[in-house]
Amino acid sequence: VVVPAYLAIFAISIAVGSAIAGWMSAGRVVLLPAPIGTLIIAVFGMDLAWSLWGLQSTAEAETIAAFFAGQNTIRVAIDLAGMAIGGAFLAVPTFAAMQSWAHEDRRARVIGAANVLSAVFITTGLALVAGLQAVGVQIPMIILGLSVLNIGIAWLMLVTLPTNPFRDFVSILFRAFMRLEVDGLENMKNAGKAPIIALNHVSFLDGALALAITEEEPVFAIDYKIAQAWWVKPFLKMCKFLPLDPTKPMATRSLIKIVQDGNPIGIFPEGRLTVTGTLMKVYDGAAMVADKTGSMVVPVRIDGLEKSYFSRLSGGQVRRRLFPKVKVTILEPVKLDVPAELKGRKRRIAAGAALYQVMSMLMFRTTDTSTTVLEKVIETARDRGMRRLAAEDPVTGSLSYGKLLTGAAVLGARFHRMFPEKTLGVMLPNANGAVATLLGVMTAGKVPAMLNFTAGSCNILAACKAA
């Protein structure tokens, strides 16, 4: 009965490890778990060898509970579970890479060949273990030897990985700590060869995030001042980048050459981090690269990192978090629509305007416009905190989100009882009371019609009639 118990632990642990490995990959090939899994097998294997060394037999145990009450039996189960999880870390990403990278017309043969090789290695390994046992080598010594061998294999795998280990590591970190969610990943694949990945710029982590979501590693256009920062240089050594000044037209020539060589590029058309939370000035350098090369532009919006401590938004603008939830939305690739007859500076301006239109549509299409004004205020209050400043005037002072929403609820209940009409005119001075009243009318389920009391009686009557 004990053997099936150990086998059950091993099987369940493989399932758990496979689920974790699949979660770490999340839609793209991430091979870093493979050497990590091999190292985990080695570590738990060495502990298993130590646990089995000199272990007394527990064959006389009559129940499973009595068996697991014996010396090191639970420790052996933990070691087996750890080795199973490590094995899943090794198997899942490597098989995913094999199936993803094998061409469709020979994928079945590749998988079949891999199974044949696995069978050959299993048979050879069993024969080797049987031979070692025949000459008197004990099981713990065999496990220890295999574990030491796995440490060397893990290192060899790490230095020969076909993917960028740093890129895989960043991808896992974003998924583990920032609950990364990616929508529209197929649009990246539909962009063809050497696309231009245009991202909004909200934090210093944007480049690392872009590296984590792309299947083919792009060359990043980095502001030359940022590239000189001491804390940036170690990270730049682990990826492809090109330092440039977005304000200088000559900088685009280097980018054009990179795209013409068949390399995708990642660029932030704004050229600087946002300080407002919205789209900043879009420089036309990236637009000229797209125009000159004919490459597709893939618009990508990053949401969430502006709430991290790596953004340039102040604490009053957003509620900062150590690990905010991050969402990336990738829209369909597009080509810039620039009239063919335009030349020189006019063409550059038109290309820049076309790219600005693409980025503006990115922000519009990825913004939830289905919520009401009241729902948005409540959402903002929950995000920033009920005690945060919501409104302020020179007469009545400041009003927090909590007080504003409380006032709106009280007024809403009263408006609902007082007025049967569906539309209510609101004519108040520009002060805290006007804000609370406006939200109160909405809370009552009615439509507020804002009236400007300085417009004069005729205009106010016309506005009432229109409302």
mmCIF file with all atom_site columns, N, CA and C in Angstrom, residues 211-279:
data_model
loop_
_atom_site.group_PDB
_atom_site.id
_atom_site.type_symbol
_atom_site.label_atom_id
_atom_site.label_alt_id
_atom_site.label_comp_id
_atom_site.label_asym_id
_atom_site.label_entity_id
_atom_site.label_seq_id
_atom_site.pdbx_PDB_ins_code
_atom_site.Cartn_x
_atom_site.Cartn_y
_atom_site.Cartn_z
_atom_site.occupancy
_atom_site.B_iso_or_equiv
_atom_site.pdbx_formal_charge
_atom_site.auth_seq_id
_atom_site.auth_comp_id
_atom_site.auth_asym_id
_atom_site.auth_atom_id
_atom_site.pdbx_PDB_model_num
ATOM 1   N N  . LEU A 1 211 ? 9.587  43.561 -23.219 1.00 0.00 ? 211 LEU A N  1
ATOM 2   C CA . LEU A 1 211 ? 10.458 42.412 -23.457 1.00 0.00 ? 211 LEU A CA 1
ATOM 3   C C  . LEU A 1 211 ? 9.766  41.118 -23.050 1.00 0.00 ? 211 LEU A C  1
ATOM 4   N N  . ALA A 1 212 ? 8.943  41.193 -22.007 1.00 0.00 ? 212 ALA A N  1
ATOM 5   C CA . ALA A 1 212 ? 8.292  39.997 -21.469 1.00 0.00 ? 212 ALA A CA 1
ATOM 6   C C  . ALA A 1 212 ? 7.138  39.507 -22.328 1.00 0.00 ? 212 ALA A C  1
ATOM 7   N N  . ILE A 1 213 ? 6.506  40.388 -23.113 1.00 0.00 ? 213 ILE A N  1
ATOM 8   C CA . ILE A 1 213 ? 5.307  39.978 -23.844 1.00 0.00 ? 213 ILE A CA 1
ATOM 9   C C  . ILE A 1 213 ? 5.582  39.632 -25.299 1.00 0.00 ? 213 ILE A C  1
ATOM 10  N N  . THR A 1 214 ? 6.772  39.959 -25.811 1.00 0.00 ? 214 THR A N  1
ATOM 11  C CA . THR A 1 214 ? 7.066  39.718 -27.218 1.00 0.00 ? 214 THR A CA 1
ATOM 12  C C  . THR A 1 214 ? 7.698  38.350 -27.414 1.00 0.00 ? 214 THR A C  1
ATOM 13  N N  . GLU A 1 215 ? 7.291  37.680 -28.487 1.00 0.00 ? 215 GLU A N  1
ATOM 14  C CA . GLU A 1 215 ? 7.849  36.359 -28.790 1.00 0.00 ? 215 GLU A CA 1
ATOM 15  C C  . GLU A 1 215 ? 9.245  36.483 -29.397 1.00 0.00 ? 215 GLU A C  1
ATOM 16  N N  . GLU A 1 216 ? 9.392  37.428 -30.325 1.00 0.00 ? 216 GLU A N  1
ATOM 17  C CA . GLU A 1 216 ? 10.694 37.687 -30.927 1.00 0.00 ? 216 GLU A CA 1
ATOM 18  C C  . GLU A 1 216 ? 11.291 38.930 -30.276 1.00 0.00 ? 216 GLU A C  1
ATOM 19  N N  . GLU A 1 217 ? 12.518 38.817 -29.788 1.00 0.00 ? 217 GLU A N  1
ATOM 20  C CA . GLU A 1 217 ? 13.124 39.905 -29.024 1.00 0.00 ? 217 GLU A CA 1
ATOM 21  C C  . GLU A 1 217 ? 13.360 41.134 -29.900 1.00 0.00 ? 217 GLU A C  1
ATOM 22  N N  . PRO A 1 218 ? 12.743 42.271 -29.563 1.00 0.00 ? 218 PRO A N  1
ATOM 23  C CA . PRO A 1 218 ? 12.922 43.469 -30.388 1.00 0.00 ? 218 PRO A CA 1
ATOM 24  C C  . PRO A 1 218 ? 14.158 44.264 -29.964 1.00 0.00 ? 218 PRO A C  1
ATOM 25  N N  . VAL A 1 219 ? 14.552 45.195 -30.828 1.00 0.00 ? 219 VAL A N  1
ATOM 26  C CA . VAL A 1 219 ? 15.582 46.175 -30.495 1.00 0.00 ? 219 VAL A CA 1
ATOM 27  C C  . VAL A 1 219 ? 14.868 47.407 -29.947 1.00 0.00 ? 219 VAL A C  1
ATOM 28  N N  . PHE A 1 220 ? 15.229 47.827 -28.741 1.00 0.00 ? 220 PHE A N  1
ATOM 29  C CA . PHE A 1 220 ? 14.540 48.937 -28.106 1.00 0.00 ? 220 PHE A CA 1
ATOM 30  C C  . PHE A 1 220 ? 15.260 50.251 -28.380 1.00 0.00 ? 220 PHE A C  1
ATOM 31  N N  . ALA A 1 221 ? 14.482 51.243 -28.766 1.00 0.00 ? 221 ALA A N  1
ATOM 32  C CA . ALA A 1 221 ? 15.003 52.601 -28.910 1.00 0.00 ? 221 ALA A CA 1
ATOM 33  C C  . ALA A 1 221 ? 14.934 53.264 -27.540 1.00 0.00 ? 221 ALA A C  1
ATOM 34  N N  . ILE A 1 222 ? 16.105 53.563 -26.951 1.00 0.00 ? 222 ILE A N  1
ATOM 35  C CA . ILE A 1 222 ? 16.192 54.096 -25.601 1.00 0.00 ? 222 ILE A CA 1
ATOM 36  C C  . ILE A 1 222 ? 16.688 55.542 -25.659 1.00 0.00 ? 222 ILE A C  1
ATOM 37  N N  . ASP A 1 223 ? 16.047 56.411 -24.901 1.00 0.00 ? 223 ASP A N  1
ATOM 38  C CA . ASP A 1 223 ? 16.525 57.784 -24.810 1.00 0.00 ? 223 ASP A CA 1
ATOM 39  C C  . ASP A 1 223 ? 17.984 57.784 -24.348 1.00 0.00 ? 223 ASP A C  1
ATOM 40  N N  . TYR A 1 224 ? 18.823 58.552 -25.041 1.00 0.00 ? 224 TYR A N  1
ATOM 41  C CA . TYR A 1 224 ? 20.268 58.485 -24.779 1.00 0.00 ? 224 TYR A CA 1
ATOM 42  C C  . TYR A 1 224 ? 20.618 58.929 -23.361 1.00 0.00 ? 224 TYR A C  1
ATOM 43  N N  . LYS A 1 225 ? 19.821 59.828 -22.771 1.00 0.00 ? 225 LYS A N  1
ATOM 44  C CA . LYS A 1 225 ? 20.084 60.256 -21.394 1.00 0.00 ? 225 LYS A CA 1
ATOM 45  C C  . LYS A 1 225 ? 19.773 59.133 -20.411 1.00 0.00 ? 225 LYS A C  1
ATOM 46  N N  . ILE A 1 226 ? 18.666 58.439 -20.649 1.00 0.00 ? 226 ILE A N  1
ATOM 47  C CA . ILE A 1 226 ? 18.305 57.311 -19.783 1.00 0.00 ? 226 ILE A CA 1
ATOM 48  C C  . ILE A 1 226 ? 19.345 56.200 -19.913 1.00 0.00 ? 226 ILE A C  1
ATOM 49  N N  . ALA A 1 227 ? 19.844 55.965 -21.144 1.00 0.00 ? 227 ALA A N  1
ATOM 50  C CA . ALA A 1 227 ? 20.815 54.893 -21.370 1.00 0.00 ? 227 ALA A CA 1
ATOM 51  C C  . ALA A 1 227 ? 22.122 55.131 -20.627 1.00 0.00 ? 227 ALA A C  1
ATOM 52  N N  . GLN A 1 228 ? 22.418 56.383 -20.276 1.00 0.00 ? 228 GLN A N  1
ATOM 53  C CA . GLN A 1 228 ? 23.655 56.699 -19.575 1.00 0.00 ? 228 GLN A CA 1
ATOM 54  C C  . GLN A 1 228 ? 23.536 56.544 -18.062 1.00 0.00 ? 228 GLN A C  1
ATOM 55  N N  . ALA A 1 229 ? 22.329 56.357 -17.568 1.00 0.00 ? 229 ALA A N  1
ATOM 56  C CA . ALA A 1 229 ? 22.143 56.231 -16.118 1.00 0.00 ? 229 ALA A CA 1
ATOM 57  C C  . ALA A 1 229 ? 22.813 54.964 -15.601 1.00 0.00 ? 229 ALA A C  1
ATOM 58  N N  . TRP A 1 230 ? 23.474 55.064 -14.458 1.00 0.00 ? 230 TRP A N  1
ATOM 59  C CA . TRP A 1 230 ? 24.254 53.932 -13.928 1.00 0.00 ? 230 TRP A CA 1
ATOM 60  C C  . TRP A 1 230 ? 23.380 52.724 -13.613 1.00 0.00 ? 230 TRP A C  1
ATOM 61  N N  . TRP A 1 231 ? 22.146 52.985 -13.179 1.00 0.00 ? 231 TRP A N  1
ATOM 62  C CA . TRP A 1 231 ? 21.283 51.869 -12.784 1.00 0.00 ? 231 TRP A CA 1
ATOM 63  C C  . TRP A 1 231 ? 20.630 51.189 -13.982 1.00 0.00 ? 231 TRP A C  1
ATOM 64  N N  . VAL A 1 232 ? 20.700 51.832 -15.156 1.00 0.00 ? 232 VAL A N  1
ATOM 65  C CA . VAL A 1 232 ? 20.105 51.257 -16.358 1.00 0.00 ? 232 VAL A CA 1
ATOM 66  C C  . VAL A 1 232 ? 21.100 50.367 -17.105 1.00 0.00 ? 232 VAL A C  1
ATOM 67  N N  . LYS A 1 233 ? 22.389 50.740 -17.068 1.00 0.00 ? 233 LYS A N  1
ATOM 68  C CA . LYS A 1 233 ? 23.396 50.046 -17.869 1.00 0.00 ? 233 LYS A CA 1
ATOM 69  C C  . LYS A 1 233 ? 23.448 48.536 -17.644 1.00 0.00 ? 233 LYS A C  1
ATOM 70  N N  . PRO A 1 234 ? 23.374 48.012 -16.396 1.00 0.00 ? 234 PRO A N  1
ATOM 71  C CA . PRO A 1 234 ? 23.411 46.545 -16.225 1.00 0.00 ? 234 PRO A CA 1
ATOM 72  C C  . PRO A 1 234 ? 22.273 45.822 -16.932 1.00 0.00 ? 234 PRO A C  1
ATOM 73  N N  . PHE A 1 235 ? 21.090 46.450 -16.978 1.00 0.00 ? 235 PHE A N  1
ATOM 74  C CA . PHE A 1 235 ? 19.945 45.811 -17.625 1.00 0.00 ? 235 PHE A CA 1
ATOM 75  C C  . PHE A 1 235 ? 20.048 45.871 -19.145 1.00 0.00 ? 235 PHE A C  1
ATOM 76  N N  . LEU A 1 236 ? 20.638 46.957 -19.653 1.00 0.00 ? 236 LEU A N  1
ATOM 77  C CA . LEU A 1 236 ? 20.774 47.083 -21.095 1.00 0.00 ? 236 LEU A CA 1
ATOM 78  C C  . LEU A 1 236 ? 21.708 46.029 -21.673 1.00 0.00 ? 236 LEU A C  1
ATOM 79  N N  . LYS A 1 237 ? 22.623 45.525 -20.857 1.00 0.00 ? 237 LYS A N  1
ATOM 80  C CA . LYS A 1 237 ? 23.537 44.477 -21.325 1.00 0.00 ? 237 LYS A CA 1
ATOM 81  C C  . LYS A 1 237 ? 22.807 43.167 -21.602 1.00 0.00 ? 237 LYS A C  1
ATOM 82  N N  . MET A 1 238 ? 21.603 43.033 -21.075 1.00 0.00 ? 238 MET A N  1
ATOM 83  C CA . MET A 1 238 ? 20.858 41.788 -21.199 1.00 0.00 ? 238 MET A CA 1
ATOM 84  C C  . MET A 1 238 ? 19.808 41.839 -22.302 1.00 0.00 ? 238 MET A C  1
ATOM 85  N N  . CYS A 1 239 ? 19.758 42.921 -23.069 1.00 0.00 ? 239 CYS A N  1
ATOM 86  C CA . CYS A 1 239 ? 18.781 43.021 -24.153 1.00 0.00 ? 239 CYS A CA 1
ATOM 87  C C  . CYS A 1 239 ? 19.383 43.839 -25.295 1.00 0.00 ? 239 CYS A C  1
ATOM 88  N N  . LYS A 1 240 ? 18.666 43.871 -26.420 1.00 0.00 ? 240 LYS A N  1
ATOM 89  C CA . LYS A 1 240 ? 19.106 44.652 -27.577 1.00 0.00 ? 240 LYS A CA 1
ATOM 90  C C  . LYS A 1 240 ? 18.532 46.061 -27.466 1.00 0.00 ? 240 LYS A C  1
ATOM 91  N N  . PHE A 1 241 ? 19.392 47.072 -27.665 1.00 0.00 ? 241 PHE A N  1
ATOM 92  C CA . PHE A 1 241 ? 18.911 48.435 -27.543 1.00 0.00 ? 241 PHE A CA 1
ATOM 93  C C  . PHE A 1 241 ? 19.730 49.362 -28.442 1.00 0.00 ? 241 PHE A C  1
ATOM 94  N N  . LEU A 1 242 ? 19.145 50.524 -28.698 1.00 0.00 ? 242 LEU A N  1
ATOM 95  C CA . LEU A 1 242 ? 19.815 51.552 -29.484 1.00 0.00 ? 242 LEU A CA 1
ATOM 96  C C  . LEU A 1 242 ? 19.545 52.897 -28.818 1.00 0.00 ? 242 LEU A C  1
ATOM 97  N N  . PRO A 1 243 ? 20.571 53.552 -28.242 1.00 0.00 ? 243 PRO A N  1
ATOM 98  C CA . PRO A 1 243 ? 20.358 54.863 -27.636 1.00 0.00 ? 243 PRO A CA 1
ATOM 99  C C  . PRO A 1 243 ? 20.194 55.937 -28.713 1.00 0.00 ? 243 PRO A C  1
ATOM 100 N N  . LEU A 1 244 ? 19.201 56.808 -28.545 1.00 0.00 ? 244 LEU A N  1
ATOM 101 C CA . LEU A 1 244 ? 18.995 57.881 -29.523 1.00 0.00 ? 244 LEU A CA 1
ATOM 102 C C  . LEU A 1 244 ? 18.282 59.049 -28.877 1.00 0.00 ? 244 LEU A C  1
ATOM 103 N N  . ASP A 1 245 ? 18.345 60.184 -29.583 1.00 0.00 ? 245 ASP A N  1
ATOM 104 C CA . ASP A 1 245 ? 17.668 61.400 -29.162 1.00 0.00 ? 245 ASP A CA 1
ATOM 105 C C  . ASP A 1 245 ? 16.436 61.577 -30.038 1.00 0.00 ? 245 ASP A C  1
ATOM 106 N N  . PRO A 1 246 ? 15.234 61.434 -29.482 1.00 0.00 ? 246 PRO A N  1
ATOM 107 C CA . PRO A 1 246 ? 14.011 61.485 -30.308 1.00 0.00 ? 246 PRO A CA 1
ATOM 108 C C  . PRO A 1 246 ? 13.772 62.844 -30.959 1.00 0.00 ? 246 PRO A C  1
ATOM 109 N N  . THR A 1 247 ? 14.457 63.887 -30.485 1.00 0.00 ? 247 THR A N  1
ATOM 110 C CA . THR A 1 247 ? 14.245 65.215 -31.063 1.00 0.00 ? 247 THR A CA 1
ATOM 111 C C  . THR A 1 247 ? 15.095 65.452 -32.305 1.00 0.00 ? 247 THR A C  1
ATOM 112 N N  . LYS A 1 248 ? 16.032 64.537 -32.591 1.00 0.00 ? 248 LYS A N  1
ATOM 113 C CA . LYS A 1 248 ? 16.925 64.713 -33.727 1.00 0.00 ? 248 LYS A CA 1
ATOM 114 C C  . LYS A 1 248 ? 16.513 63.807 -34.884 1.00 0.00 ? 248 LYS A C  1
ATOM 115 N N  . PRO A 1 249 ? 16.207 64.381 -36.049 1.00 0.00 ? 249 PRO A N  1
ATOM 116 C CA . PRO A 1 249 ? 15.762 63.572 -37.190 1.00 0.00 ? 249 PRO A CA 1
ATOM 117 C C  . PRO A 1 249 ? 16.787 62.534 -37.634 1.00 0.00 ? 249 PRO A C  1
ATOM 118 N N  . MET A 1 250 ? 18.087 62.806 -37.474 1.00 0.00 ? 250 MET A N  1
ATOM 119 C CA . MET A 1 250 ? 19.124 61.880 -37.930 1.00 0.00 ? 250 MET A CA 1
ATOM 120 C C  . MET A 1 250 ? 19.076 60.558 -37.166 1.00 0.00 ? 250 MET A C  1
ATOM 121 N N  . ALA A 1 251 ? 18.489 60.578 -35.967 1.00 0.00 ? 251 ALA A N  1
ATOM 122 C CA . ALA A 1 251 ? 18.435 59.357 -35.162 1.00 0.00 ? 251 ALA A CA 1
ATOM 123 C C  . ALA A 1 251 ? 17.576 58.284 -35.813 1.00 0.00 ? 251 ALA A C  1
ATOM 124 N N  . THR A 1 252 ? 16.641 58.690 -36.679 1.00 0.00 ? 252 THR A N  1
ATOM 125 C CA . THR A 1 252 ? 15.745 57.709 -37.285 1.00 0.00 ? 252 THR A CA 1
ATOM 126 C C  . THR A 1 252 ? 16.462 56.824 -38.314 1.00 0.00 ? 252 THR A C  1
ATOM 127 N N  . ARG A 1 253 ? 17.581 57.305 -38.865 1.00 0.00 ? 253 ARG A N  1
ATOM 128 C CA . ARG A 1 253 ? 18.288 56.501 -39.862 1.00 0.00 ? 253 ARG A CA 1
ATOM 129 C C  . ARG A 1 253 ? 18.761 55.170 -39.295 1.00 0.00 ? 253 ARG A C  1
ATOM 130 N N  . SER A 1 254 ? 19.256 55.203 -38.059 1.00 0.00 ? 254 SER A N  1
ATOM 131 C CA . SER A 1 254 ? 19.718 53.962 -37.419 1.00 0.00 ? 254 SER A CA 1
ATOM 132 C C  . SER A 1 254 ? 18.559 52.993 -37.234 1.00 0.00 ? 254 SER A C  1
ATOM 133 N N  . LEU A 1 255 ? 17.393 53.513 -36.845 1.00 0.00 ? 255 LEU A N  1
ATOM 134 C CA . LEU A 1 255 ? 16.222 52.659 -36.661 1.00 0.00 ? 255 LEU A CA 1
ATOM 135 C C  . LEU A 1 255 ? 15.759 52.069 -37.990 1.00 0.00 ? 255 LEU A C  1
ATOM 136 N N  . ILE A 1 256 ? 15.786 52.886 -39.034 1.00 0.00 ? 256 ILE A N  1
ATOM 137 C CA . ILE A 1 256 ? 15.387 52.398 -40.356 1.00 0.00 ? 256 ILE A CA 1
ATOM 138 C C  . ILE A 1 256 ? 16.284 51.250 -40.795 1.00 0.00 ? 256 ILE A C  1
ATOM 139 N N  . LYS A 1 257 ? 17.591 51.384 -40.538 1.00 0.00 ? 257 LYS A N  1
ATOM 140 C CA . LYS A 1 257 ? 18.540 50.325 -40.908 1.00 0.00 ? 257 LYS A CA 1
ATOM 141 C C  . LYS A 1 257 ? 18.245 49.033 -40.147 1.00 0.00 ? 257 LYS A C  1
ATOM 142 N N  . ILE A 1 258 ? 17.898 49.153 -38.872 1.00 0.00 ? 258 ILE A N  1
ATOM 143 C CA . ILE A 1 258 ? 17.587 47.973 -38.061 1.00 0.00 ? 258 ILE A CA 1
ATOM 144 C C  . ILE A 1 258 ? 16.360 47.251 -38.606 1.00 0.00 ? 258 ILE A C  1
ATOM 145 N N  . VAL A 1 259 ? 15.320 48.005 -38.949 1.00 0.00 ? 259 VAL A N  1
ATOM 146 C CA . VAL A 1 259 ? 14.100 47.401 -39.483 1.00 0.00 ? 259 VAL A CA 1
ATOM 147 C C  . VAL A 1 259 ? 14.366 46.771 -40.844 1.00 0.00 ? 259 VAL A C  1
ATOM 148 N N  . GLN A 1 260 ? 15.137 47.447 -41.683 1.00 0.00 ? 260 GLN A N  1
ATOM 149 C CA . GLN A 1 260 ? 15.452 46.908 -43.007 1.00 0.00 ? 260 GLN A CA 1
ATOM 150 C C  . GLN A 1 260 ? 16.265 45.619 -42.916 1.00 0.00 ? 260 GLN A C  1
ATOM 151 N N  . ASP A 1 261 ? 16.990 45.436 -41.826 1.00 0.00 ? 261 ASP A N  1
ATOM 152 C CA . ASP A 1 261 ? 17.741 44.192 -41.610 1.00 0.00 ? 261 ASP A CA 1
ATOM 153 C C  . ASP A 1 261 ? 16.854 43.065 -41.096 1.00 0.00 ? 261 ASP A C  1
ATOM 154 N N  . GLY A 1 262 ? 15.556 43.350 -40.919 1.00 0.00 ? 262 GLY A N  1
ATOM 155 C CA . GLY A 1 262 ? 14.617 42.310 -40.515 1.00 0.00 ? 262 GLY A CA 1
ATOM 156 C C  . GLY A 1 262 ? 14.398 42.189 -39.027 1.00 0.00 ? 262 GLY A C  1
ATOM 157 N N  . ASN A 1 263 ? 14.779 43.207 -38.242 1.00 0.00 ? 263 ASN A N  1
ATOM 158 C CA . ASN A 1 263 ? 14.621 43.153 -36.787 1.00 0.00 ? 263 ASN A CA 1
ATOM 159 C C  . ASN A 1 263 ? 13.423 43.989 -36.354 1.00 0.00 ? 263 ASN A C  1
ATOM 160 N N  . PRO A 1 264 ? 12.562 43.459 -35.503 1.00 0.00 ? 264 PRO A N  1
ATOM 161 C CA . PRO A 1 264 ? 11.485 44.280 -34.941 1.00 0.00 ? 264 PRO A CA 1
ATOM 162 C C  . PRO A 1 264 ? 12.062 45.302 -33.973 1.00 0.00 ? 264 PRO A C  1
ATOM 163 N N  . ILE A 1 265 ? 11.411 46.429 -33.826 1.00 0.00 ? 265 ILE A N  1
ATOM 164 C CA . ILE A 1 265 ? 11.868 47.429 -32.869 1.00 0.00 ? 265 ILE A CA 1
ATOM 165 C C  . ILE A 1 265 ? 10.733 47.772 -31.911 1.00 0.00 ? 265 ILE A C  1
ATOM 166 N N  . GLY A 1 266 ? 11.102 48.089 -30.686 1.00 0.00 ? 266 GLY A N  1
ATOM 167 C CA . GLY A 1 266 ? 10.158 48.573 -29.699 1.00 0.00 ? 266 GLY A CA 1
ATOM 168 C C  . GLY A 1 266 ? 10.461 50.028 -29.415 1.00 0.00 ? 266 GLY A C  1
ATOM 169 N N  . ILE A 1 267 ? 9.461  50.876 -29.494 1.00 0.00 ? 267 ILE A N  1
ATOM 170 C CA . ILE A 1 267 ? 9.707  52.311 -29.361 1.00 0.00 ? 267 ILE A CA 1
ATOM 171 C C  . ILE A 1 267 ? 8.563  52.961 -28.603 1.00 0.00 ? 267 ILE A C  1
ATOM 172 N N  . PHE A 1 268 ? 8.911  54.016 -27.874 1.00 0.00 ? 268 PHE A N  1
ATOM 173 C CA . PHE A 1 268 ? 7.927  54.807 -27.155 1.00 0.00 ? 268 PHE A CA 1
ATOM 174 C C  . PHE A 1 268 ? 7.797  56.142 -27.890 1.00 0.00 ? 268 PHE A C  1
ATOM 175 N N  . PRO A 1 269 ? 6.772  56.290 -28.732 1.00 0.00 ? 269 PRO A N  1
ATOM 176 C CA . PRO A 1 269 ? 6.657  57.497 -29.560 1.00 0.00 ? 269 PRO A CA 1
ATOM 177 C C  . PRO A 1 269 ? 6.594  58.797 -28.759 1.00 0.00 ? 269 PRO A C  1
ATOM 178 N N  . GLU A 1 270 ? 6.156  58.716 -27.499 1.00 0.00 ? 270 GLU A N  1
ATOM 179 C CA . GLU A 1 270 ? 6.083  59.931 -26.685 1.00 0.00 ? 270 GLU A CA 1
ATOM 180 C C  . GLU A 1 270 ? 7.468  60.472 -26.342 1.00 0.00 ? 270 GLU A C  1
ATOM 181 N N  . GLY A 1 271 ? 8.459  59.577 -26.301 1.00 0.00 ? 271 GLY A N  1
ATOM 182 C CA . GLY A 1 271 ? 9.826  60.017 -26.037 1.00 0.00 ? 271 GLY A CA 1
ATOM 183 C C  . GLY A 1 271 ? 10.121 60.326 -24.584 1.00 0.00 ? 271 GLY A C  1
ATOM 184 N N  . ARG A 1 272 ? 9.110  60.308 -23.722 1.00 0.00 ? 272 ARG A N  1
ATOM 185 C CA . ARG A 1 272 ? 9.318  60.605 -22.302 1.00 0.00 ? 272 ARG A CA 1
ATOM 186 C C  . ARG A 1 272 ? 8.194  59.958 -21.497 1.00 0.00 ? 272 ARG A C  1
ATOM 187 N N  . LEU A 1 273 ? 8.418  59.811 -20.208 1.00 0.00 ? 273 LEU A N  1
ATOM 188 C CA . LEU A 1 273 ? 7.392  59.255 -19.334 1.00 0.00 ? 273 LEU A CA 1
ATOM 189 C C  . LEU A 1 273 ? 6.253  60.255 -19.171 1.00 0.00 ? 273 LEU A C  1
ATOM 190 N N  . THR A 1 274 ? 5.049  59.740 -19.112 1.00 0.00 ? 274 THR A N  1
ATOM 191 C CA . THR A 1 274 ? 3.909  60.618 -18.902 1.00 0.00 ? 274 THR A CA 1
ATOM 192 C C  . THR A 1 274 ? 3.942  61.197 -17.488 1.00 0.00 ? 274 THR A C  1
ATOM 193 N N  . VAL A 1 275 ? 3.583  62.462 -17.367 1.00 0.00 ? 275 VAL A N  1
ATOM 194 C CA . VAL A 1 275 ? 3.480  63.106 -16.056 1.00 0.00 ? 275 VAL A CA 1
ATOM 195 C C  . VAL A 1 275 ? 2.029  63.482 -15.773 1.00 0.00 ? 275 VAL A C  1
ATOM 196 N N  . THR A 1 276 ? 1.136  63.104 -16.674 1.00 0.00 ? 276 THR A N  1
ATOM 197 C CA . THR A 1 276 ? -0.288 63.413 -16.510 1.00 0.00 ? 276 THR A CA 1
ATOM 198 C C  . THR A 1 276 ? -1.150 62.160 -16.428 1.00 0.00 ? 276 THR A C  1
ATOM 199 N N  . GLY A 1 277 ? -0.584 61.012 -16.812 1.00 0.00 ? 277 GLY A N  1
ATOM 200 C CA . GLY A 1 277 ? -1.376 59.783 -16.860 1.00 0.00 ? 277 GLY A CA 1
ATOM 201 C C  . GLY A 1 277 ? -2.019 59.563 -18.208 1.00 0.00 ? 277 GLY A C  1
ATOM 202 N N  . THR A 1 278 ? -1.943 60.551 -19.090 1.00 0.00 ? 278 THR A N  1
ATOM 203 C CA . THR A 1 278 ? -2.507 60.438 -20.437 1.00 0.00 ? 278 THR A CA 1
ATOM 204 C C  . THR A 1 278 ? -1.384 60.510 -21.461 1.00 0.00 ? 278 THR A C  1
ATOM 205 N N  . LEU A 1 279 ? -1.758 60.524 -22.732 1.00 0.00 ? 279 LEU A N  1
ATOM 206 C CA . LEU A 1 279 ? -0.783 60.532 -23.815 1.00 0.00 ? 279 LEU A CA 1
ATOM 207 C C  . LEU A 1 279 ? -0.051 61.871 -23.858 1.00 0.00 ? 279 LEU A C  1
#
